[in-house]
Amino acid sequence: MHCASSEGSVERVWQSQKWGWMAMDPFSQLILTISVTSFFTFQWLFHKVSPWVSTRISPGFPGLSDKQKVEWNSRTVSTFHALLVGIFCLSILYFDDAVNEDPVWGDPTLVKTNVAITTGYLISDLLLIFYYWKAIGDKFFVVHHLAALYAYYYVLGVGMLPYFANFRLLAEFSTPCVNQRWFFEVLGYPKSSRPNMANGVAMAVVFFVVRIAVMPVLLQSHVCSLWHGGLLPCAVGGPRGVDLLQHLPGCHEHYVDA
């Protein structure tokens, strides 16, 4: 794999897209449809499903303040999103041979679908953050979401580095435990209670596995070989180069309480 041929591939991709959205191919239309559907689905989950379900399964939910209910619903939707894209991510990691064999330019069809779901969620969550700023507003989340959307544009628009985009979504598996810790706290569970302690252990284990332990595997199996082979530097340094390795974050994860 040579740098020149890689740069040529990147150039051709960008040349093919320089007319913008004047003529969208059917798959691009499908991805856009998935993103829009994802946006409205997560809005519906926040405004309708979460309050309805929470009232029936948690006796403490009706007694929460309005701000707490907003954050509760936000975290409920966050947990659902994390489990959905996380499971999809694992499926791609184990069964999508095209992406695993060619991490830079492998067929990104399934990864694009997963990223499209996440894109809809991020835009939905951004809207909720701005609308309920006094309850869940946080400038760092805004920056995080915008950075993620910027990176995902390259995955959806160009199809670059699908393996790495998918691999980073593994980090979503730590989100449910973080959210559950907040649920226990707002419901008044003592930190020494068995549910809280079990969740704490699970959070530590899952966080370590999906955010720390997997990185040497990623570096050894793909990044180093691609970098030394000359393909990865050319891919990320091509037209409108973006530091994709730095900006393919796991998606929304709420506050990790001290």
PDB file of C-alpha atoms in Angstrom:
ATOM      1  CA  MET A   1       0.000   0.000   0.000  1.00  0.00           C
ATOM      2  CA  HIS A   2       1.652   3.210  -1.145  1.00  0.00           C
ATOM      3  CA  CYS A   3       1.041   6.781  -0.107  1.00  0.00           C
ATOM      4  CA  ALA A   4       0.559   8.012  -3.666  1.00  0.00           C
ATOM      5  CA  SER A   5      -2.168   5.523  -4.433  1.00  0.00           C
ATOM      6  CA  SER A   6      -3.847   6.324  -1.118  1.00  0.00           C
ATOM      7  CA  GLU A   7      -3.808  10.051  -1.852  1.00  0.00           C
ATOM      8  CA  GLY A   8      -5.274   9.310  -5.258  1.00  0.00           C
ATOM      9  CA  SER A   9      -8.117   7.392  -3.651  1.00  0.00           C
ATOM     10  CA  VAL A  10      -8.845  10.257  -1.262  1.00  0.00           C
ATOM     11  CA  GLU A  11      -8.718  12.794  -4.096  1.00  0.00           C
ATOM     12  CA  ARG A  12     -11.133  10.754  -6.202  1.00  0.00           C
ATOM     13  CA  VAL A  13     -13.576  10.514  -3.320  1.00  0.00           C
ATOM     14  CA  TRP A  14     -13.542  14.244  -2.765  1.00  0.00           C
ATOM     15  CA  GLN A  15     -13.817  14.976  -6.493  1.00  0.00           C
ATOM     16  CA  SER A  16     -16.848  12.725  -6.701  1.00  0.00           C
ATOM     17  CA  GLN A  17     -18.482  14.727  -3.906  1.00  0.00           C
ATOM     18  CA  LYS A  18     -17.625  18.259  -4.942  1.00  0.00           C
ATOM     19  CA  TRP A  19     -21.107  18.773  -6.397  1.00  0.00           C
ATOM     20  CA  GLY A  20     -22.504  18.401  -2.888  1.00  0.00           C
ATOM     21  CA  TRP A  21     -26.009  17.069  -2.550  1.00  0.00           C
ATOM     22  CA  MET A  22     -27.193  17.914  -6.059  1.00  0.00           C
ATOM     23  CA  ALA A  23     -27.639  14.245  -6.917  1.00  0.00           C
ATOM     24  CA  MET A  24     -27.828  11.912  -3.927  1.00  0.00           C
ATOM     25  CA  ASP A  25     -27.432   8.225  -4.598  1.00  0.00           C
ATOM     26  CA  PRO A  26     -30.087   5.897  -3.115  1.00  0.00           C
ATOM     27  CA  PHE A  27     -27.847   4.822  -0.233  1.00  0.00           C
ATOM     28  CA  SER A  28     -27.170   8.446   0.763  1.00  0.00           C
ATOM     29  CA  GLN A  29     -30.901   9.047   0.788  1.00  0.00           C
ATOM     30  CA  LEU A  30     -31.339   5.982   2.993  1.00  0.00           C
ATOM     31  CA  ILE A  31     -28.686   7.201   5.441  1.00  0.00           C
ATOM     32  CA  LEU A  32     -30.351  10.622   5.584  1.00  0.00           C
ATOM     33  CA  THR A  33     -33.703   8.936   6.197  1.00  0.00           C
ATOM     34  CA  ILE A  34     -32.226   6.846   9.014  1.00  0.00           C
ATOM     35  CA  SER A  35     -30.729   9.957  10.644  1.00  0.00           C
ATOM     36  CA  VAL A  36     -34.000  11.888  10.443  1.00  0.00           C
ATOM     37  CA  THR A  37     -35.983   8.889  11.717  1.00  0.00           C
ATOM     38  CA  SER A  38     -33.480   8.480  14.546  1.00  0.00           C
ATOM     39  CA  PHE A  39     -33.881  12.153  15.496  1.00  0.00           C
ATOM     40  CA  PHE A  40     -37.667  11.956  15.750  1.00  0.00           C
ATOM     41  CA  THR A  41     -37.548   8.576  17.483  1.00  0.00           C
ATOM     42  CA  PHE A  42     -35.291   9.852  20.255  1.00  0.00           C
ATOM     43  CA  GLN A  43     -37.451  12.967  20.638  1.00  0.00           C
ATOM     44  CA  TRP A  44     -40.480  10.708  21.024  1.00  0.00           C
ATOM     45  CA  LEU A  45     -38.644   8.529  23.545  1.00  0.00           C
ATOM     46  CA  PHE A  46     -37.702  11.602  25.595  1.00  0.00           C
ATOM     47  CA  HIS A  47     -41.080  13.345  25.596  1.00  0.00           C
ATOM     48  CA  LYS A  48     -43.485  10.391  25.630  1.00  0.00           C
ATOM     49  CA  VAL A  49     -42.011   6.958  26.284  1.00  0.00           C
ATOM     50  CA  SER A  50     -39.576   7.681  29.114  1.00  0.00           C
ATOM     51  CA  PRO A  51     -42.062   9.606  31.322  1.00  0.00           C
ATOM     52  CA  TRP A  52     -44.776   7.005  30.723  1.00  0.00           C
ATOM     53  CA  VAL A  53     -42.559   4.008  31.484  1.00  0.00           C
ATOM     54  CA  SER A  54     -40.715   5.675  34.380  1.00  0.00           C
ATOM     55  CA  THR A  55     -43.964   6.561  36.148  1.00  0.00           C
ATOM     56  CA  ARG A  56     -45.004   2.902  36.079  1.00  0.00           C
ATOM     57  CA  ILE A  57     -41.738   1.190  37.026  1.00  0.00           C
ATOM     58  CA  SER A  58     -40.235   3.717  39.450  1.00  0.00           C
ATOM     59  CA  PRO A  59     -42.365   4.921  42.388  1.00  0.00           C
ATOM     60  CA  GLY A  60     -39.863   7.715  43.040  1.00  0.00           C
ATOM     61  CA  PHE A  61     -40.122   9.293  39.590  1.00  0.00           C
ATOM     62  CA  PRO A  62     -43.324  11.346  40.179  1.00  0.00           C
ATOM     63  CA  GLY A  63     -41.735  12.951  43.244  1.00  0.00           C
ATOM     64  CA  LEU A  64     -38.734  14.334  41.352  1.00  0.00           C
ATOM     65  CA  SER A  65     -38.420  18.027  40.556  1.00  0.00           C
ATOM     66  CA  ASP A  66     -39.026  19.222  36.996  1.00  0.00           C
ATOM     67  CA  LYS A  67     -35.284  19.611  36.389  1.00  0.00           C
ATOM     68  CA  GLN A  68     -34.610  16.129  37.700  1.00  0.00           C
ATOM     69  CA  LYS A  69     -37.320  14.691  35.460  1.00  0.00           C
ATOM     70  CA  VAL A  70     -35.726  16.355  32.424  1.00  0.00           C
ATOM     71  CA  GLU A  71     -32.352  14.850  33.249  1.00  0.00           C
ATOM     72  CA  TRP A  72     -33.957  11.493  34.084  1.00  0.00           C
ATOM     73  CA  ASN A  73     -35.607  11.334  30.668  1.00  0.00           C
ATOM     74  CA  SER A  74     -32.391  12.464  28.987  1.00  0.00           C
ATOM     75  CA  ARG A  75     -30.404   9.716  30.691  1.00  0.00           C
ATOM     76  CA  THR A  76     -33.061   7.101  29.926  1.00  0.00           C
ATOM     77  CA  VAL A  77     -32.819   7.930  26.226  1.00  0.00           C
ATOM     78  CA  SER A  78     -29.022   7.991  26.510  1.00  0.00           C
ATOM     79  CA  THR A  79     -29.036   4.468  27.962  1.00  0.00           C
ATOM     80  CA  PHE A  80     -31.307   3.159  25.213  1.00  0.00           C
ATOM     81  CA  HIS A  81     -29.094   4.708  22.532  1.00  0.00           C
ATOM     82  CA  ALA A  82     -25.921   3.316  24.106  1.00  0.00           C
ATOM     83  CA  LEU A  83     -27.274  -0.237  24.214  1.00  0.00           C
ATOM     84  CA  LEU A  84     -28.661  -0.031  20.673  1.00  0.00           C
ATOM     85  CA  VAL A  85     -25.514   1.228  18.940  1.00  0.00           C
ATOM     86  CA  GLY A  86     -23.248  -0.809  21.228  1.00  0.00           C
ATOM     87  CA  ILE A  87     -24.892  -4.098  20.282  1.00  0.00           C
ATOM     88  CA  PHE A  88     -24.906  -3.060  16.611  1.00  0.00           C
ATOM     89  CA  CYS A  89     -21.218  -2.157  16.960  1.00  0.00           C
ATOM     90  CA  LEU A  90     -20.320  -5.598  18.341  1.00  0.00           C
ATOM     91  CA  SER A  91     -22.235  -7.281  15.528  1.00  0.00           C
ATOM     92  CA  ILE A  92     -20.250  -5.319  12.942  1.00  0.00           C
ATOM     93  CA  LEU A  93     -16.978  -6.007  14.741  1.00  0.00           C
ATOM     94  CA  TYR A  94     -17.532  -9.763  14.696  1.00  0.00           C
ATOM     95  CA  PHE A  95     -19.429 -10.335  11.447  1.00  0.00           C
ATOM     96  CA  ASP A  96     -18.577  -7.545   8.971  1.00  0.00           C
ATOM     97  CA  ASP A  97     -15.535  -8.985   7.164  1.00  0.00           C
ATOM     98  CA  ALA A  98     -15.245  -6.102   4.691  1.00  0.00           C
ATOM     99  CA  VAL A  99     -14.685  -3.498   7.411  1.00  0.00           C
ATOM    100  CA  ASN A 100     -12.406  -5.701   9.498  1.00  0.00           C
ATOM    101  CA  GLU A 101     -10.183  -6.642   6.552  1.00  0.00           C
ATOM    102  CA  ASP A 102      -9.849  -3.082   5.234  1.00  0.00           C
ATOM    103  CA  PRO A 103     -10.149  -0.649   8.192  1.00  0.00           C
ATOM    104  CA  VAL A 104      -9.664   2.458   6.026  1.00  0.00           C
ATOM    105  CA  TRP A 105     -11.774   1.856   2.918  1.00  0.00           C
ATOM    106  CA  GLY A 106     -13.756  -1.310   3.709  1.00  0.00           C
ATOM    107  CA  ASP A 107     -17.430  -1.294   2.717  1.00  0.00           C
ATOM    108  CA  PRO A 108     -18.896   1.071   5.346  1.00  0.00           C
ATOM    109  CA  THR A 109     -22.570   0.231   4.738  1.00  0.00           C
ATOM    110  CA  LEU A 110     -23.377  -1.158   8.199  1.00  0.00           C
ATOM    111  CA  VAL A 111     -21.091   1.305   9.980  1.00  0.00           C
ATOM    112  CA  LYS A 112     -22.805   4.192   8.183  1.00  0.00           C
ATOM    113  CA  THR A 113     -26.170   2.867   9.355  1.00  0.00           C
ATOM    114  CA  ASN A 114     -24.971   2.749  12.963  1.00  0.00           C
ATOM    115  CA  VAL A 115     -23.374   6.195  12.717  1.00  0.00           C
ATOM    116  CA  ALA A 116     -26.554   7.564  11.129  1.00  0.00           C
ATOM    117  CA  ILE A 117     -28.527   6.395  14.183  1.00  0.00           C
ATOM    118  CA  THR A 118     -25.984   8.099  16.447  1.00  0.00           C
ATOM    119  CA  THR A 119     -26.078  11.269  14.346  1.00  0.00           C
ATOM    120  CA  GLY A 120     -29.838  11.527  14.785  1.00  0.00           C
ATOM    121  CA  TYR A 121     -29.430  10.984  18.510  1.00  0.00           C
ATOM    122  CA  LEU A 122     -26.706  13.638  18.859  1.00  0.00           C
ATOM    123  CA  ILE A 123     -28.753  16.261  17.021  1.00  0.00           C
ATOM    124  CA  SER A 124     -31.799  15.372  19.118  1.00  0.00           C
ATOM    125  CA  ASP A 125     -29.783  15.632  22.326  1.00  0.00           C
ATOM    126  CA  LEU A 126     -28.265  18.963  21.252  1.00  0.00           C
ATOM    127  CA  LEU A 127     -31.749  20.353  20.711  1.00  0.00           C
ATOM    128  CA  LEU A 128     -32.831  19.166  24.174  1.00  0.00           C
ATOM    129  CA  ILE A 129     -29.692  20.604  25.779  1.00  0.00           C
ATOM    130  CA  PHE A 130     -30.395  24.041  24.319  1.00  0.00           C
ATOM    131  CA  TYR A 131     -34.118  23.917  25.077  1.00  0.00           C
ATOM    132  CA  TYR A 132     -33.658  22.697  28.666  1.00  0.00           C
ATOM    133  CA  TRP A 133     -30.406  24.533  29.283  1.00  0.00           C
ATOM    134  CA  LYS A 134     -31.179  25.314  32.933  1.00  0.00           C
ATOM    135  CA  ALA A 135     -31.693  21.613  33.664  1.00  0.00           C
ATOM    136  CA  ILE A 136     -29.114  19.811  31.508  1.00  0.00           C
ATOM    137  CA  GLY A 137     -27.177  22.585  29.753  1.00  0.00           C
ATOM    138  CA  ASP A 138     -23.428  22.034  29.605  1.00  0.00           C
ATOM    139  CA  LYS A 139     -21.009  23.727  27.202  1.00  0.00           C
ATOM    140  CA  PHE A 140     -18.694  20.705  27.253  1.00  0.00           C
ATOM    141  CA  PHE A 141     -21.482  18.453  25.996  1.00  0.00           C
ATOM    142  CA  VAL A 142     -22.174  20.944  23.213  1.00  0.00           C
ATOM    143  CA  VAL A 143     -18.514  20.874  22.160  1.00  0.00           C
ATOM    144  CA  HIS A 144     -18.440  17.070  22.431  1.00  0.00           C
ATOM    145  CA  HIS A 145     -21.536  16.632  20.287  1.00  0.00           C
ATOM    146  CA  LEU A 146     -20.356  19.097  17.620  1.00  0.00           C
ATOM    147  CA  ALA A 147     -16.928  17.430  17.438  1.00  0.00           C
ATOM    148  CA  ALA A 148     -18.547  14.015  17.077  1.00  0.00           C
ATOM    149  CA  LEU A 149     -20.904  15.250  14.354  1.00  0.00           C
ATOM    150  CA  TYR A 150     -17.955  16.811  12.506  1.00  0.00           C
ATOM    151  CA  ALA A 151     -16.107  13.480  12.542  1.00  0.00           C
ATOM    152  CA  TYR A 152     -19.190  11.495  11.569  1.00  0.00           C
ATOM    153  CA  TYR A 153     -19.667  13.722   8.531  1.00  0.00           C
ATOM    154  CA  TYR A 154     -16.483  12.170   7.115  1.00  0.00           C
ATOM    155  CA  VAL A 155     -17.666   8.675   7.903  1.00  0.00           C
ATOM    156  CA  LEU A 156     -21.087   9.245   6.331  1.00  0.00           C
ATOM    157  CA  GLY A 157     -19.983  11.481   3.469  1.00  0.00           C
ATOM    158  CA  VAL A 158     -16.675   9.889   2.490  1.00  0.00           C
ATOM    159  CA  GLY A 159     -16.741   6.434   4.064  1.00  0.00           C
ATOM    160  CA  MET A 160     -13.285   6.881   5.588  1.00  0.00           C
ATOM    161  CA  LEU A 161     -12.017   4.734   8.485  1.00  0.00           C
ATOM    162  CA  PRO A 162     -15.229   2.771   9.126  1.00  0.00           C
ATOM    163  CA  TYR A 163     -13.435   0.260  11.374  1.00  0.00           C
ATOM    164  CA  PHE A 164     -12.154   2.984  13.705  1.00  0.00           C
ATOM    165  CA  ALA A 165     -15.508   4.765  13.841  1.00  0.00           C
ATOM    166  CA  ASN A 166     -17.203   1.511  14.757  1.00  0.00           C
ATOM    167  CA  PHE A 167     -14.498   0.502  17.237  1.00  0.00           C
ATOM    168  CA  ARG A 168     -14.819   3.754  19.156  1.00  0.00           C
ATOM    169  CA  LEU A 169     -18.566   3.213  19.552  1.00  0.00           C
ATOM    170  CA  LEU A 170     -17.707   0.316  21.875  1.00  0.00           C
ATOM    171  CA  ALA A 171     -17.199   3.004  24.509  1.00  0.00           C
ATOM    172  CA  GLU A 172     -20.976   3.414  24.624  1.00  0.00           C
ATOM    173  CA  PHE A 173     -21.277   0.276  26.739  1.00  0.00           C
ATOM    174  CA  SER A 174     -20.066   2.211  29.801  1.00  0.00           C
ATOM    175  CA  THR A 175     -22.894   4.759  29.508  1.00  0.00           C
ATOM    176  CA  PRO A 176     -25.748   2.705  31.066  1.00  0.00           C
ATOM    177  CA  CYS A 177     -23.799   2.115  34.293  1.00  0.00           C
ATOM    178  CA  VAL A 178     -22.917   5.808  34.578  1.00  0.00           C
ATOM    179  CA  ASN A 179     -26.559   6.741  34.087  1.00  0.00           C
ATOM    180  CA  GLN A 180     -27.725   4.073  36.551  1.00  0.00           C
ATOM    181  CA  ARG A 181     -25.439   5.547  39.189  1.00  0.00           C
ATOM    182  CA  TRP A 182     -27.250   8.869  38.804  1.00  0.00           C
ATOM    183  CA  PHE A 183     -30.663   7.146  38.957  1.00  0.00           C
ATOM    184  CA  PHE A 184     -29.748   5.483  42.246  1.00  0.00           C
ATOM    185  CA  GLU A 185     -28.452   8.769  43.666  1.00  0.00           C
ATOM    186  CA  VAL A 186     -31.510  10.826  42.764  1.00  0.00           C
ATOM    187  CA  LEU A 187     -33.805   8.109  44.162  1.00  0.00           C
ATOM    188  CA  GLY A 188     -31.964   8.225  47.487  1.00  0.00           C
ATOM    189  CA  TYR A 189     -30.189   4.865  47.408  1.00  0.00           C
ATOM    190  CA  PRO A 190     -27.270   4.831  49.885  1.00  0.00           C
ATOM    191  CA  LYS A 191     -23.873   4.418  48.247  1.00  0.00           C
ATOM    192  CA  SER A 192     -23.347   1.342  50.418  1.00  0.00           C
ATOM    193  CA  SER A 193     -26.530  -0.354  49.181  1.00  0.00           C
ATOM    194  CA  ARG A 194     -26.127  -3.598  47.248  1.00  0.00           C
ATOM    195  CA  PRO A 195     -27.630  -2.279  43.976  1.00  0.00           C
ATOM    196  CA  ASN A 196     -25.344   0.758  44.096  1.00  0.00           C
ATOM    197  CA  MET A 197     -22.258  -1.278  44.882  1.00  0.00           C
ATOM    198  CA  ALA A 198     -23.044  -3.864  42.190  1.00  0.00           C
ATOM    199  CA  ASN A 199     -23.525  -1.098  39.649  1.00  0.00           C
ATOM    200  CA  GLY A 200     -20.273   0.535  40.768  1.00  0.00           C
ATOM    201  CA  VAL A 201     -18.319  -2.663  40.223  1.00  0.00           C
ATOM    202  CA  ALA A 202     -19.966  -3.206  36.836  1.00  0.00           C
ATOM    203  CA  MET A 203     -19.219   0.402  35.845  1.00  0.00           C
ATOM    204  CA  ALA A 204     -15.536   0.058  36.752  1.00  0.00           C
ATOM    205  CA  VAL A 205     -15.160  -3.238  34.879  1.00  0.00           C
ATOM    206  CA  VAL A 206     -17.050  -2.172  31.758  1.00  0.00           C
ATOM    207  CA  PHE A 207     -15.372   1.254  31.656  1.00  0.00           C
ATOM    208  CA  PHE A 208     -11.939  -0.377  31.854  1.00  0.00           C
ATOM    209  CA  VAL A 209     -12.717  -2.995  29.207  1.00  0.00           C
ATOM    210  CA  VAL A 210     -14.329  -0.760  26.552  1.00  0.00           C
ATOM    211  CA  ARG A 211     -12.258   2.398  27.051  1.00  0.00           C
ATOM    212  CA  ILE A 212      -8.813   1.253  28.191  1.00  0.00           C
ATOM    213  CA  ALA A 213      -8.142  -2.465  27.723  1.00  0.00           C
ATOM    214  CA  VAL A 214      -9.207  -2.483  24.065  1.00  0.00           C
ATOM    215  CA  MET A 215      -6.833   0.301  23.004  1.00  0.00           C
ATOM    216  CA  PRO A 216      -3.640  -1.834  22.829  1.00  0.00           C
ATOM    217  CA  VAL A 217      -5.576  -4.316  20.677  1.00  0.00           C
ATOM    218  CA  LEU A 218      -6.633  -1.530  18.330  1.00  0.00           C
ATOM    219  CA  LEU A 219      -3.142  -0.033  18.184  1.00  0.00           C
ATOM    220  CA  GLN A 220      -1.357  -3.322  17.673  1.00  0.00           C
ATOM    221  CA  SER A 221      -3.749  -4.901  15.203  1.00  0.00           C
ATOM    222  CA  HIS A 222      -4.551  -1.973  12.925  1.00  0.00           C
ATOM    223  CA  VAL A 223      -3.195   1.487  13.664  1.00  0.00           C
ATOM    224  CA  CYS A 224       0.521   0.635  13.766  1.00  0.00           C
ATOM    225  CA  SER A 225       0.463  -1.571  10.682  1.00  0.00           C
ATOM    226  CA  LEU A 226      -1.510   0.976   8.681  1.00  0.00           C
ATOM    227  CA  TRP A 227       0.649   3.854   9.856  1.00  0.00           C
ATOM    228  CA  HIS A 228       3.931   2.160   9.020  1.00  0.00           C
ATOM    229  CA  GLY A 229       2.458   0.968   5.739  1.00  0.00           C
ATOM    230  CA  GLY A 230       1.851   4.580   4.750  1.00  0.00           C
ATOM    231  CA  LEU A 231      -1.901   4.308   4.222  1.00  0.00           C
ATOM    232  CA  LEU A 232      -3.251   5.880   7.397  1.00  0.00           C
ATOM    233  CA  PRO A 233      -1.146   9.092   7.276  1.00  0.00           C
ATOM    234  CA  CYS A 234      -2.244   9.661   3.687  1.00  0.00           C
ATOM    235  CA  ALA A 235      -5.895   8.976   4.455  1.00  0.00           C
ATOM    236  CA  VAL A 236      -6.097  11.389   7.374  1.00  0.00           C
ATOM    237  CA  GLY A 237      -3.849  13.923   5.679  1.00  0.00           C
ATOM    238  CA  GLY A 238      -5.708  14.134   2.391  1.00  0.00           C
ATOM    239  CA  PRO A 239      -8.021  16.891   1.146  1.00  0.00           C
ATOM    240  CA  ARG A 240      -9.707  18.703   4.010  1.00  0.00           C
ATOM    241  CA  GLY A 241      -7.673  16.474   6.323  1.00  0.00           C
ATOM    242  CA  VAL A 242      -9.242  15.877   9.722  1.00  0.00           C
ATOM    243  CA  ASP A 243      -7.758  14.256  12.748  1.00  0.00           C
ATOM    244  CA  LEU A 244     -10.220  11.396  12.690  1.00  0.00           C
ATOM    245  CA  LEU A 245      -8.312   9.369  15.214  1.00  0.00           C
ATOM    246  CA  GLN A 246      -8.815  12.146  17.748  1.00  0.00           C
ATOM    247  CA  HIS A 247     -12.397  12.921  16.783  1.00  0.00           C
ATOM    248  CA  LEU A 248     -14.159   9.592  16.583  1.00  0.00           C
ATOM    249  CA  PRO A 249     -15.477   9.717  20.133  1.00  0.00           C
ATOM    250  CA  GLY A 250     -17.967   7.488  21.817  1.00  0.00           C
ATOM    251  CA  CYS A 251     -21.255   9.306  21.842  1.00  0.00           C
ATOM    252  CA  HIS A 252     -23.082  10.981  24.575  1.00  0.00           C
ATOM    253  CA  GLU A 253     -22.160   9.911  28.088  1.00  0.00           C
ATOM    254  CA  HIS A 254     -23.601  11.875  30.955  1.00  0.00           C
ATOM    255  CA  TYR A 255     -21.905  13.134  34.048  1.00  0.00           C
ATOM    256  CA  VAL A 256     -19.478  10.841  35.844  1.00  0.00           C
ATOM    257  CA  ASP A 257     -20.118  11.885  39.402  1.00  0.00           C
ATOM    258  CA  ALA A 258     -17.210  12.277  41.760  1.00  0.00           C
TER     259      ALA A 258
END
